[in-house]
Amino acid sequence: MSYPGSPDKDPKVQQRILAAFREAVRLYQDGHRDECQTVLHSILEVDPAFRPAQRLESAIIQGLPVDLASLLGDLAGEAGSQVEGLLSQARQALAERNFSRAAELAQAVLRELPGHQEARSLLQQAQAALKAQSEVATQLARARQALAAGLVEEAKGFLALVRGIAPDHPELAELESLVASQTAEEAAMVEFETFTPPPSPPPPPPSPAHRVELEAPWENAAPKNTSGFSFDAVGEVPTFSAEPAVPESPEEKVAALLAEGQEAFDRGDYAQAVDVWTRIYLIDPHNQEAERRIEQARRRREELDRLAEMKYAEALEAFEGGRLEEAKELLQEVLSLQPQHVDANDLLARLETPSAPPPLRAELPAVEEDLFRDDFVPQEIVSGESAAVSEVPLEERAVPRPVRPAVKARRLALPLPVMVGVGVAVVVLVVLGLVLGG
C-alpha cells in the first residue's frame, strides 16, 4: 500500500499513522466528530503532509459531507487487488452459508479500508444471518420434537417460522416431507376408522307350522314362562360404528394448558404450573400469556423459598436456645411451605425422637475413696498408733477422735517390665561397685 503522506517518514511511523487514521474514520462513522477531530490533529502534527487527514479535517470544520469512498482512495493504492480478493471470498462464503467466515473476511477489508461500502454491507448481512441462524436451529429442534411426539400441527407452525427466516435452509424441505407423510398416514387412519359396514339383515323367523310341530310335545310338559328368555329375533339389532374424533385446534390446546396450569398454581404447586405452561411453547413459541404466568409462578416460588429459609433460621435459633416446642412449631411451618426441605425434616426428626436417659454415674468403692483421701493412713500405722495409745496423757485421751473404718492393706503390684528394669539396674550398680572397689 502506498503511503499518501511524507515519503521520508519511517515505515513504522507510517503504519502507526495509517492505524490512527482508520480509528478516526471509525469515530466519524459512529458520529463522534470531536474525538475524530482530535485524532486527526494528532496525525497532522506527526505528518502535516498526510492528505486523507487534511481532507477529512477540513470537511469536519466546514460542516461539509464527506465521501469516504473517494477519501479512502488514497489509502487503497496497491491494496486494490488484495481487497478485491477478500471481497470475492466473503461473497462466496456468504453464498455457502458460512456466515462466520464471511464476517471475518469483511472485517479484514474494513481494517484496511474502514469506509468500504461493500465490505460493510457484507458484514451486516453476515451478522444478521448469524443471529437468525440461532433462531432457525431452535425452531428446527422444536419441529423435530413435535414430530417425534406426533404433534403434526405444532411441527407445521415451527417450520412456517423457519420458512419465514431462511426459506432456502437445507433441512426445511426434509422436515416438510416428513410432515406431509405423517399427515397422509393420519388421513388414511381416520378414513379406516370411520368406515362402517352396512348392517346385516336379521334372519327370517321360522314358519308357524314348523314351530307348532316342534313345540307340540312340550306344551303340556311345563307351564309357559312368558317373562323368560326367548330366541325369537328382535326387530332391530343395535350397530356400533367408530366416529372420527374431532381434533382440537391449537387455540383450544393452549387454553386447556393454561387452565390446567392455573389449577396447579391455585393449589400452590408452582413447579407443576411452570411445567404445564412450558408445554405451551410446543404449540405457540411466542405466547405472551404463558410467559407472564411462568414468570409469576417463579416469583411466587422464590418468595416461598425465602420465607421458608427465614422460618428455618428462627427454628434453629430456638432449638439452640432450648425452646424445643417453639422450634417444633416453626419447623412445621417450614415444611408446610416447602415439604422437601432436607434440613427442616432432619431437625424435626431429631426433636420428635425420644432421647435415651443419660448413663448413671459410677460410684467408687469406699476403699478406693479412702485411697484418694489426703488423710489416708495404712493399717500398719493405725495399729501402731493403737499400741501407743497408753502412752498418751489422760487429758488428751478424753478428746474423742473420729472413727475411721479399717482399711485392708493392699500390696502394690508393679508391672513385670518395671521389675525387670529395676533388677538390671541393681546388677549394674553391684558390678560398678566391685570394679571401683577393686
Tab-separated table of C-alpha atoms in Angstrom, residues 32-426:
chain	number	residue	atom	x	y	z
A	32	HIS	CA	-18.108	11.082	17.382
A	33	ARG	CA	-16.815	14.056	15.412
A	34	ASP	CA	-14.990	15.804	18.269
A	35	GLU	CA	-12.958	12.691	19.067
A	36	CYS	CA	-12.313	12.177	15.344
A	37	GLN	CA	-11.016	15.732	15.008
A	38	THR	CA	-8.687	15.206	17.987
A	39	VAL	CA	-7.150	12.114	16.348
A	40	LEU	CA	-6.766	13.933	13.017
A	41	HIS	CA	-4.989	16.819	14.754
A	42	SER	CA	-2.517	14.381	16.300
A	43	ILE	CA	-1.874	12.773	12.901
A	44	LEU	CA	-1.158	16.104	11.245
A	45	GLU	CA	1.242	17.078	13.997
A	46	VAL	CA	3.340	13.999	13.157
A	47	ASP	CA	2.926	14.214	9.342
A	48	PRO	CA	1.459	17.524	8.092
A	49	ALA	CA	1.519	16.170	4.512
A	50	PHE	CA	-0.898	13.279	5.176
A	51	ARG	CA	-3.596	14.121	2.601
A	52	PRO	CA	-6.554	11.976	3.857
A	53	ALA	CA	-6.332	13.580	7.308
A	54	GLN	CA	-6.208	17.051	5.747
A	55	ARG	CA	-9.316	16.455	3.659
A	56	LEU	CA	-11.329	14.858	6.475
A	57	GLU	CA	-10.420	17.576	8.991
A	58	SER	CA	-11.321	20.313	6.515
A	59	ALA	CA	-14.706	18.722	5.799
A	60	ILE	CA	-15.479	18.430	9.530
A	61	ILE	CA	-14.517	22.053	10.245
A	62	GLN	CA	-16.577	23.412	7.338
A	63	GLY	CA	-19.522	21.082	8.052
A	64	LEU	CA	-19.449	19.567	4.576
A	65	PRO	CA	-20.461	15.977	3.763
A	66	VAL	CA	-17.581	13.556	3.366
A	67	ASP	CA	-17.300	10.990	0.586
A	68	LEU	CA	-15.392	8.297	2.415
A	69	ALA	CA	-15.054	6.182	-0.741
A	70	SER	CA	-13.100	8.876	-2.549
A	71	LEU	CA	-11.274	9.837	0.632
A	72	LEU	CA	-10.074	6.304	1.191
A	73	GLY	CA	-8.993	6.021	-2.403
A	74	ASP	CA	-5.672	7.491	-1.374
A	75	LEU	CA	-5.217	4.600	1.037
A	76	ALA	CA	-6.217	1.887	-1.424
A	77	GLY	CA	-3.210	2.232	-3.731
A	78	GLU	CA	-1.521	-1.122	-4.158
A	79	ALA	CA	-4.050	-2.904	-1.894
A	80	GLY	CA	-6.790	-2.885	-4.519
A	81	SER	CA	-6.175	-6.426	-5.768
A	82	GLN	CA	-5.854	-7.794	-2.236
A	83	VAL	CA	-9.107	-6.116	-1.136
A	84	GLU	CA	-10.931	-7.433	-4.194
A	85	GLY	CA	-9.747	-10.963	-3.408
A	86	LEU	CA	-11.001	-10.710	0.178
A	87	LEU	CA	-14.354	-9.398	-1.006
A	88	SER	CA	-14.688	-12.256	-3.522
A	89	GLN	CA	-14.000	-14.801	-0.779
A	90	ALA	CA	-16.523	-13.084	1.510
A	91	ARG	CA	-19.223	-13.265	-1.179
A	92	GLN	CA	-18.528	-16.948	-1.746
A	93	ALA	CA	-18.640	-17.720	1.990
A	94	LEU	CA	-21.940	-15.878	2.273
A	95	ALA	CA	-23.388	-17.920	-0.608
A	96	GLU	CA	-22.205	-21.157	1.055
A	97	ARG	CA	-23.903	-20.099	4.348
A	98	ASN	CA	-20.525	-19.892	6.089
A	99	PHE	CA	-21.526	-16.670	7.806
A	100	SER	CA	-18.720	-16.552	10.382
A	101	ARG	CA	-16.078	-16.811	7.630
A	102	ALA	CA	-17.819	-14.098	5.587
A	103	ALA	CA	-17.836	-11.795	8.622
A	104	GLU	CA	-14.103	-12.373	9.227
A	105	LEU	CA	-13.213	-11.547	5.598
A	106	ALA	CA	-15.367	-8.406	5.579
A	107	GLN	CA	-13.754	-7.235	8.811
A	108	ALA	CA	-10.306	-7.816	7.274
A	109	VAL	CA	-11.231	-5.477	4.403
A	110	LEU	CA	-12.581	-2.865	6.806
A	111	ARG	CA	-9.356	-2.931	8.817
A	112	GLU	CA	-7.534	-1.804	5.684
A	113	LEU	CA	-10.311	0.450	4.338
A	114	PRO	CA	-12.665	1.406	7.169
A	115	GLY	CA	-15.228	3.100	4.911
A	116	HIS	CA	-15.545	0.447	2.214
A	117	GLN	CA	-19.275	0.253	1.461
A	118	GLU	CA	-19.443	-3.258	0.029
A	119	ALA	CA	-17.401	-4.668	2.896
A	120	ARG	CA	-19.718	-3.002	5.419
A	121	SER	CA	-22.763	-4.383	3.578
A	122	LEU	CA	-21.337	-7.912	3.536
A	123	LEU	CA	-20.501	-7.661	7.247
A	124	GLN	CA	-24.043	-6.563	8.114
A	125	GLN	CA	-25.535	-9.429	6.064
A	126	ALA	CA	-23.258	-11.986	7.733
A	127	GLN	CA	-24.025	-10.705	11.244
A	128	ALA	CA	-27.790	-10.730	10.586
A	129	ALA	CA	-27.552	-14.266	9.198
A	130	LEU	CA	-25.592	-15.441	12.256
A	131	LYS	CA	-28.281	-14.007	14.519
A	132	ALA	CA	-31.061	-15.663	12.512
A	133	GLN	CA	-29.159	-18.965	12.370
A	134	SER	CA	-29.565	-19.444	16.113
A	135	GLU	CA	-33.336	-18.875	15.898
A	136	VAL	CA	-33.607	-21.267	12.935
A	137	ALA	CA	-31.739	-24.001	14.815
A	138	THR	CA	-34.080	-23.574	17.805
A	139	GLN	CA	-37.235	-23.810	15.679
A	140	LEU	CA	-35.934	-26.839	13.757
A	141	ALA	CA	-35.191	-28.633	17.047
A	142	ARG	CA	-38.722	-27.887	18.287
A	143	ALA	CA	-40.175	-29.168	14.995
A	144	ARG	CA	-38.265	-32.459	15.356
A	145	GLN	CA	-39.511	-32.855	18.948
A	146	ALA	CA	-43.094	-32.189	17.874
A	147	LEU	CA	-42.846	-34.762	15.057
A	148	ALA	CA	-41.397	-37.345	17.453
A	149	ALA	CA	-44.356	-36.732	19.800
A	150	GLY	CA	-46.868	-36.977	16.942
A	151	LEU	CA	-47.840	-33.276	17.101
A	152	VAL	CA	-48.036	-32.616	13.376
A	153	GLU	CA	-49.847	-29.273	13.591
A	154	GLU	CA	-47.284	-27.879	16.047
A	155	ALA	CA	-44.452	-29.034	13.790
A	156	LYS	CA	-46.071	-27.194	10.878
A	157	GLY	CA	-46.083	-23.975	12.930
A	158	PHE	CA	-42.376	-24.265	13.741
A	159	LEU	CA	-41.499	-24.971	10.114
A	160	ALA	CA	-43.529	-21.951	8.999
A	161	LEU	CA	-41.340	-19.766	11.237
A	162	VAL	CA	-38.205	-21.315	9.701
A	163	ARG	CA	-39.523	-20.678	6.193
A	164	GLY	CA	-40.079	-17.022	7.064
A	165	ILE	CA	-36.481	-16.643	8.309
A	166	ALA	CA	-34.492	-18.936	5.978
A	167	PRO	CA	-36.625	-20.337	3.135
A	168	ASP	CA	-33.618	-21.992	1.478
A	169	HIS	CA	-32.430	-23.907	4.553
A	170	PRO	CA	-31.453	-27.479	3.521
A	171	GLU	CA	-33.248	-29.195	6.432
A	172	LEU	CA	-36.529	-27.388	5.809
A	173	ALA	CA	-37.539	-29.496	2.782
A	174	GLU	CA	-36.673	-32.751	4.572
A	175	LEU	CA	-38.809	-31.927	7.613
A	176	GLU	CA	-41.691	-30.696	5.457
A	177	SER	CA	-41.687	-34.021	3.587
A	178	LEU	CA	-41.865	-35.854	6.937
A	179	VAL	CA	-44.815	-33.674	7.972
A	180	ALA	CA	-46.581	-34.413	4.685
A	181	SER	CA	-46.070	-38.183	5.068
A	182	GLN	CA	-47.393	-38.169	8.653
A	183	THR	CA	-50.397	-36.090	7.564
A	184	ALA	CA	-51.201	-38.647	4.837
A	185	GLU	CA	-50.918	-41.511	7.333
A	186	GLU	CA	-53.283	-39.779	9.757
A	187	ALA	CA	-55.797	-39.150	6.963
A	188	ALA	CA	-55.714	-42.826	5.957
A	189	MET	CA	-56.148	-43.885	9.587
A	190	VAL	CA	-59.176	-41.606	10.031
A	191	GLU	CA	-60.749	-42.952	6.816
A	192	PHE	CA	-60.254	-46.516	8.038
A	193	GLU	CA	-61.749	-45.790	11.440
A	194	THR	CA	-64.848	-44.039	10.055
A	195	PHE	CA	-65.800	-46.894	7.698
A	196	THR	CA	-68.884	-48.754	8.994
A	197	PRO	CA	-70.114	-51.846	7.132
A	198	PRO	CA	-73.846	-51.978	6.357
A	199	PRO	CA	-75.891	-53.865	8.975
A	200	SER	CA	-76.661	-57.484	8.064
A	201	PRO	CA	-80.379	-58.272	7.696
A	202	PRO	CA	-81.962	-60.232	10.564
A	203	PRO	CA	-82.614	-63.968	9.939
A	204	PRO	CA	-86.181	-64.816	8.838
A	205	PRO	CA	-88.469	-66.233	11.565
A	206	PRO	CA	-89.471	-69.918	11.263
A	207	SER	CA	-92.821	-70.743	9.696
A	208	PRO	CA	-95.840	-71.203	12.055
A	209	ALA	CA	-96.440	-74.843	11.037
A	210	HIS	CA	-92.858	-75.776	11.769
A	211	ARG	CA	-92.985	-74.035	15.146
A	212	VAL	CA	-96.195	-75.900	16.118
A	213	GLU	CA	-94.693	-79.223	15.112
A	214	LEU	CA	-91.583	-78.561	17.195
A	215	GLU	CA	-93.312	-77.144	20.237
A	216	ALA	CA	-96.333	-79.559	20.354
A	217	PRO	CA	-94.703	-82.280	22.521
A	218	TRP	CA	-93.561	-79.725	25.073
A	219	GLU	CA	-96.787	-77.767	25.508
A	220	ASN	CA	-98.094	-79.879	28.433
A	221	ALA	CA	-94.659	-80.551	29.976
A	222	ALA	CA	-94.394	-77.285	31.854
A	223	PRO	CA	-96.306	-74.029	32.006
A	224	LYS	CA	-95.116	-71.279	29.735
A	225	ASN	CA	-92.958	-68.584	31.244
A	226	THR	CA	-93.942	-65.508	29.363
A	227	SER	CA	-91.273	-63.409	31.048
A	228	GLY	CA	-88.363	-65.790	30.309
A	229	PHE	CA	-85.673	-65.670	27.678
A	230	SER	CA	-86.727	-66.101	24.057
A	231	PHE	CA	-84.770	-66.995	20.939
A	232	ASP	CA	-87.142	-65.010	18.760
A	233	ALA	CA	-85.425	-62.450	16.578
A	234	VAL	CA	-85.820	-58.896	17.726
A	235	GLY	CA	-86.949	-56.192	15.434
A	236	GLU	CA	-83.844	-54.026	15.492
A	237	VAL	CA	-80.231	-55.035	16.047
A	238	PRO	CA	-78.015	-52.273	17.531
A	239	THR	CA	-74.946	-51.476	15.496
A	240	PHE	CA	-71.764	-49.741	16.668
A	241	SER	CA	-69.599	-47.541	14.499
A	242	ALA	CA	-66.446	-45.610	15.356
A	243	GLU	CA	-66.931	-41.941	14.633
A	244	PRO	CA	-63.875	-39.794	13.935
A	245	ALA	CA	-62.680	-37.727	16.877
A	246	VAL	CA	-62.756	-34.046	16.178
A	247	PRO	CA	-59.173	-32.763	16.580
A	248	GLU	CA	-58.658	-29.823	18.886
A	249	SER	CA	-57.402	-26.601	17.404
A	250	PRO	CA	-54.115	-25.086	18.679
A	251	GLU	CA	-56.054	-22.315	20.435
A	252	GLU	CA	-58.128	-24.869	22.348
A	253	LYS	CA	-54.997	-26.806	23.378
A	254	VAL	CA	-53.350	-23.609	24.625
A	255	ALA	CA	-56.472	-22.681	26.587
A	256	ALA	CA	-56.615	-26.164	28.143
A	257	LEU	CA	-52.944	-26.000	29.191
A	258	LEU	CA	-53.455	-22.526	30.651
A	259	ALA	CA	-56.403	-23.764	32.702
A	260	GLU	CA	-54.513	-26.882	33.879
A	261	GLY	CA	-51.512	-24.822	34.951
A	262	GLN	CA	-53.782	-22.328	36.727
A	263	GLU	CA	-55.285	-25.148	38.798
A	264	ALA	CA	-51.806	-26.191	39.928
A	265	PHE	CA	-50.949	-22.546	40.643
A	266	ASP	CA	-54.083	-22.051	42.764
A	267	ARG	CA	-53.296	-25.054	44.960
A	268	GLY	CA	-49.727	-23.842	45.490
A	269	ASP	CA	-47.900	-26.356	43.259
A	270	TYR	CA	-45.875	-23.752	41.380
A	271	ALA	CA	-43.362	-26.234	39.929
A	272	GLN	CA	-46.198	-28.219	38.304
A	273	ALA	CA	-47.737	-24.991	36.997
A	274	VAL	CA	-44.450	-23.970	35.353
A	275	ASP	CA	-44.085	-27.438	33.808
A	276	VAL	CA	-47.600	-27.333	32.313
A	277	TRP	CA	-47.289	-23.783	30.994
A	278	THR	CA	-43.905	-24.560	29.429
A	279	ARG	CA	-45.569	-27.147	27.175
A	280	ILE	CA	-47.455	-24.286	25.510
A	281	TYR	CA	-44.220	-23.321	23.732
A	282	LEU	CA	-44.509	-26.513	21.663
A	283	ILE	CA	-47.718	-25.097	20.218
A	284	ASP	CA	-47.073	-21.336	20.304
A	285	PRO	CA	-43.375	-20.453	20.807
A	286	HIS	CA	-44.146	-16.770	21.411
A	287	ASN	CA	-47.188	-16.990	23.697
A	288	GLN	CA	-47.068	-13.883	25.895
A	289	GLU	CA	-49.673	-15.116	28.390
A	290	ALA	CA	-47.688	-18.303	29.113
A	291	GLU	CA	-44.518	-16.275	29.575
A	292	ARG	CA	-46.269	-13.911	32.004
A	293	ARG	CA	-47.749	-16.730	34.085
A	294	ILE	CA	-44.462	-18.670	34.199
A	295	GLU	CA	-42.652	-15.590	35.481
A	296	GLN	CA	-45.381	-15.032	38.093
A	297	ALA	CA	-45.117	-18.649	39.311
A	298	ARG	CA	-41.328	-18.405	39.529
A	299	ARG	CA	-41.525	-15.218	41.592
A	300	ARG	CA	-44.068	-16.809	43.951
A	301	ARG	CA	-41.830	-19.868	44.299
A	302	GLU	CA	-38.823	-17.693	45.171
A	303	GLU	CA	-40.866	-15.824	47.800
A	304	LEU	CA	-41.891	-19.103	49.439
A	305	ASP	CA	-38.290	-20.324	49.439
A	306	ARG	CA	-37.098	-17.121	51.134
A	307	LEU	CA	-39.870	-17.329	53.737
A	308	ALA	CA	-39.056	-20.985	54.424
A	309	GLU	CA	-35.367	-20.167	54.961
A	310	MET	CA	-36.273	-17.381	57.384
A	311	LYS	CA	-38.548	-19.694	59.368
A	312	TYR	CA	-35.859	-22.374	59.444
A	313	ALA	CA	-33.304	-19.895	60.782
A	314	GLU	CA	-35.732	-18.953	63.593
A	315	ALA	CA	-36.376	-22.646	64.346
A	316	LEU	CA	-32.646	-23.376	64.523
A	317	GLU	CA	-32.138	-20.441	66.878
A	318	ALA	CA	-34.977	-21.676	69.122
A	319	PHE	CA	-33.525	-25.216	69.113
A	320	GLU	CA	-30.086	-23.987	70.139
A	321	GLY	CA	-31.692	-21.845	72.864
A	322	GLY	CA	-33.520	-24.835	74.357
A	323	ARG	CA	-37.026	-23.726	73.269
A	324	LEU	CA	-37.919	-27.085	71.751
A	325	GLU	CA	-41.698	-26.636	71.391
A	326	GLU	CA	-41.252	-23.297	69.639
A	327	ALA	CA	-38.651	-24.863	67.353
A	328	LYS	CA	-41.030	-27.718	66.512
A	329	GLU	CA	-43.852	-25.311	65.578
A	330	LEU	CA	-41.522	-23.278	63.362
A	331	LEU	CA	-40.247	-26.408	61.629
A	332	GLN	CA	-43.800	-27.493	60.881
A	333	GLU	CA	-44.424	-24.078	59.287
A	334	VAL	CA	-41.283	-24.540	57.170
A	335	LEU	CA	-42.469	-27.936	55.944
A	336	SER	CA	-45.909	-26.562	55.128
A	337	LEU	CA	-44.202	-24.052	52.832
A	338	GLN	CA	-41.527	-26.401	51.455
A	339	PRO	CA	-42.246	-30.099	52.213
A	340	GLN	CA	-38.916	-31.273	50.733
A	341	HIS	CA	-36.722	-29.075	52.958
A	342	VAL	CA	-33.971	-31.521	53.965
A	343	ASP	CA	-32.578	-29.645	56.979
A	344	ALA	CA	-36.038	-28.979	58.431
A	345	ASN	CA	-37.039	-32.645	58.100
A	346	ASP	CA	-33.798	-33.725	59.775
A	347	LEU	CA	-34.129	-31.323	62.699
A	348	LEU	CA	-37.807	-32.187	63.247
A	349	ALA	CA	-36.949	-35.895	63.292
A	350	ARG	CA	-34.348	-35.209	65.967
A	351	LEU	CA	-36.906	-33.323	68.056
A	352	GLU	CA	-39.580	-35.999	67.735
A	353	THR	CA	-37.245	-38.917	68.530
A	354	PRO	CA	-37.071	-39.544	72.341
A	355	SER	CA	-33.510	-39.470	73.606
A	356	ALA	CA	-32.057	-42.237	75.831
A	357	PRO	CA	-31.534	-41.438	79.574
A	358	PRO	CA	-28.009	-40.413	80.473
A	359	PRO	CA	-25.824	-43.192	81.986
A	360	LEU	CA	-25.651	-43.408	85.782
A	361	ARG	CA	-22.551	-42.101	87.421
A	362	ALA	CA	-20.327	-44.971	88.579
A	363	GLU	CA	-19.814	-44.921	92.349
A	364	LEU	CA	-16.316	-45.603	93.623
A	365	PRO	CA	-15.986	-48.246	96.354
A	366	ALA	CA	-15.390	-46.974	99.857
A	367	VAL	CA	-11.894	-48.443	99.850
A	368	GLU	CA	-10.926	-46.597	96.688
A	369	GLU	CA	-12.359	-43.365	98.057
A	370	ASP	CA	-10.122	-43.815	101.113
A	371	LEU	CA	-7.109	-44.337	98.853
A	372	PHE	CA	-7.580	-40.920	97.305
A	373	ARG	CA	-8.178	-39.075	100.581
A	374	ASP	CA	-5.457	-36.718	101.820
A	375	ASP	CA	-5.533	-38.144	105.388
A	376	PHE	CA	-5.353	-41.833	104.341
A	377	VAL	CA	-3.134	-43.883	106.651
A	378	PRO	CA	-2.270	-47.572	106.106
A	379	GLN	CA	-3.454	-50.241	108.524
A	380	GLU	CA	0.000	-50.933	109.942
A	381	ILE	CA	0.375	-47.318	111.002
A	382	VAL	CA	-3.106	-47.366	112.524
A	383	SER	CA	-2.168	-50.482	114.548
A	384	GLY	CA	0.996	-48.767	115.788
A	385	GLU	CA	-0.977	-45.797	116.906
A	386	SER	CA	-3.385	-48.025	118.816
A	387	ALA	CA	-0.452	-49.638	120.606
A	388	ALA	CA	0.878	-46.261	121.618
A	389	VAL	CA	-2.399	-45.008	122.995
A	390	SER	CA	-1.380	-45.991	126.515
A	391	GLU	CA	1.464	-43.541	126.404
A	392	VAL	CA	-0.776	-40.596	125.584
A	393	PRO	CA	-1.703	-38.476	128.635
A	394	LEU	CA	-5.132	-38.923	130.160
A	395	GLU	CA	-6.395	-35.447	129.279
A	396	GLU	CA	-5.537	-35.959	125.634
A	397	ARG	CA	-7.332	-39.316	125.641
A	398	ALA	CA	-10.513	-37.686	126.780
A	399	VAL	CA	-10.851	-35.876	123.471
A	400	PRO	CA	-12.802	-38.188	121.127
A	401	ARG	CA	-11.378	-38.801	117.733
A	402	PRO	CA	-13.391	-39.566	114.595
A	403	VAL	CA	-13.754	-43.242	113.961
A	404	ARG	CA	-12.275	-44.336	110.687
A	405	PRO	CA	-13.210	-47.591	109.032
A	406	ALA	CA	-10.451	-50.133	108.940
A	407	VAL	CA	-8.934	-50.410	105.511
A	408	LYS	CA	-7.332	-53.590	104.449
A	409	ALA	CA	-3.763	-53.034	103.325
A	410	ARG	CA	-3.003	-53.583	99.709
A	411	ARG	CA	0.102	-54.861	98.107
A	412	LEU	CA	1.375	-52.701	95.330
A	413	ALA	CA	1.807	-54.802	92.241
A	414	LEU	CA	4.419	-53.476	89.805
A	415	PRO	CA	4.350	-54.359	86.141
A	416	LEU	CA	6.801	-57.018	85.008
A	417	PRO	CA	8.836	-54.704	82.718
A	418	VAL	CA	9.388	-52.297	85.625
A	419	MET	CA	10.573	-55.078	87.892
A	420	VAL	CA	12.962	-56.363	85.236
A	421	GLY	CA	14.354	-52.857	84.769
A	422	VAL	CA	14.895	-52.414	88.498
A	423	GLY	CA	16.708	-55.744	88.674
A	424	VAL	CA	19.000	-54.848	85.810
A	425	ALA	CA	19.804	-51.510	87.460
A	426	VAL	CA	20.706	-53.239	90.737
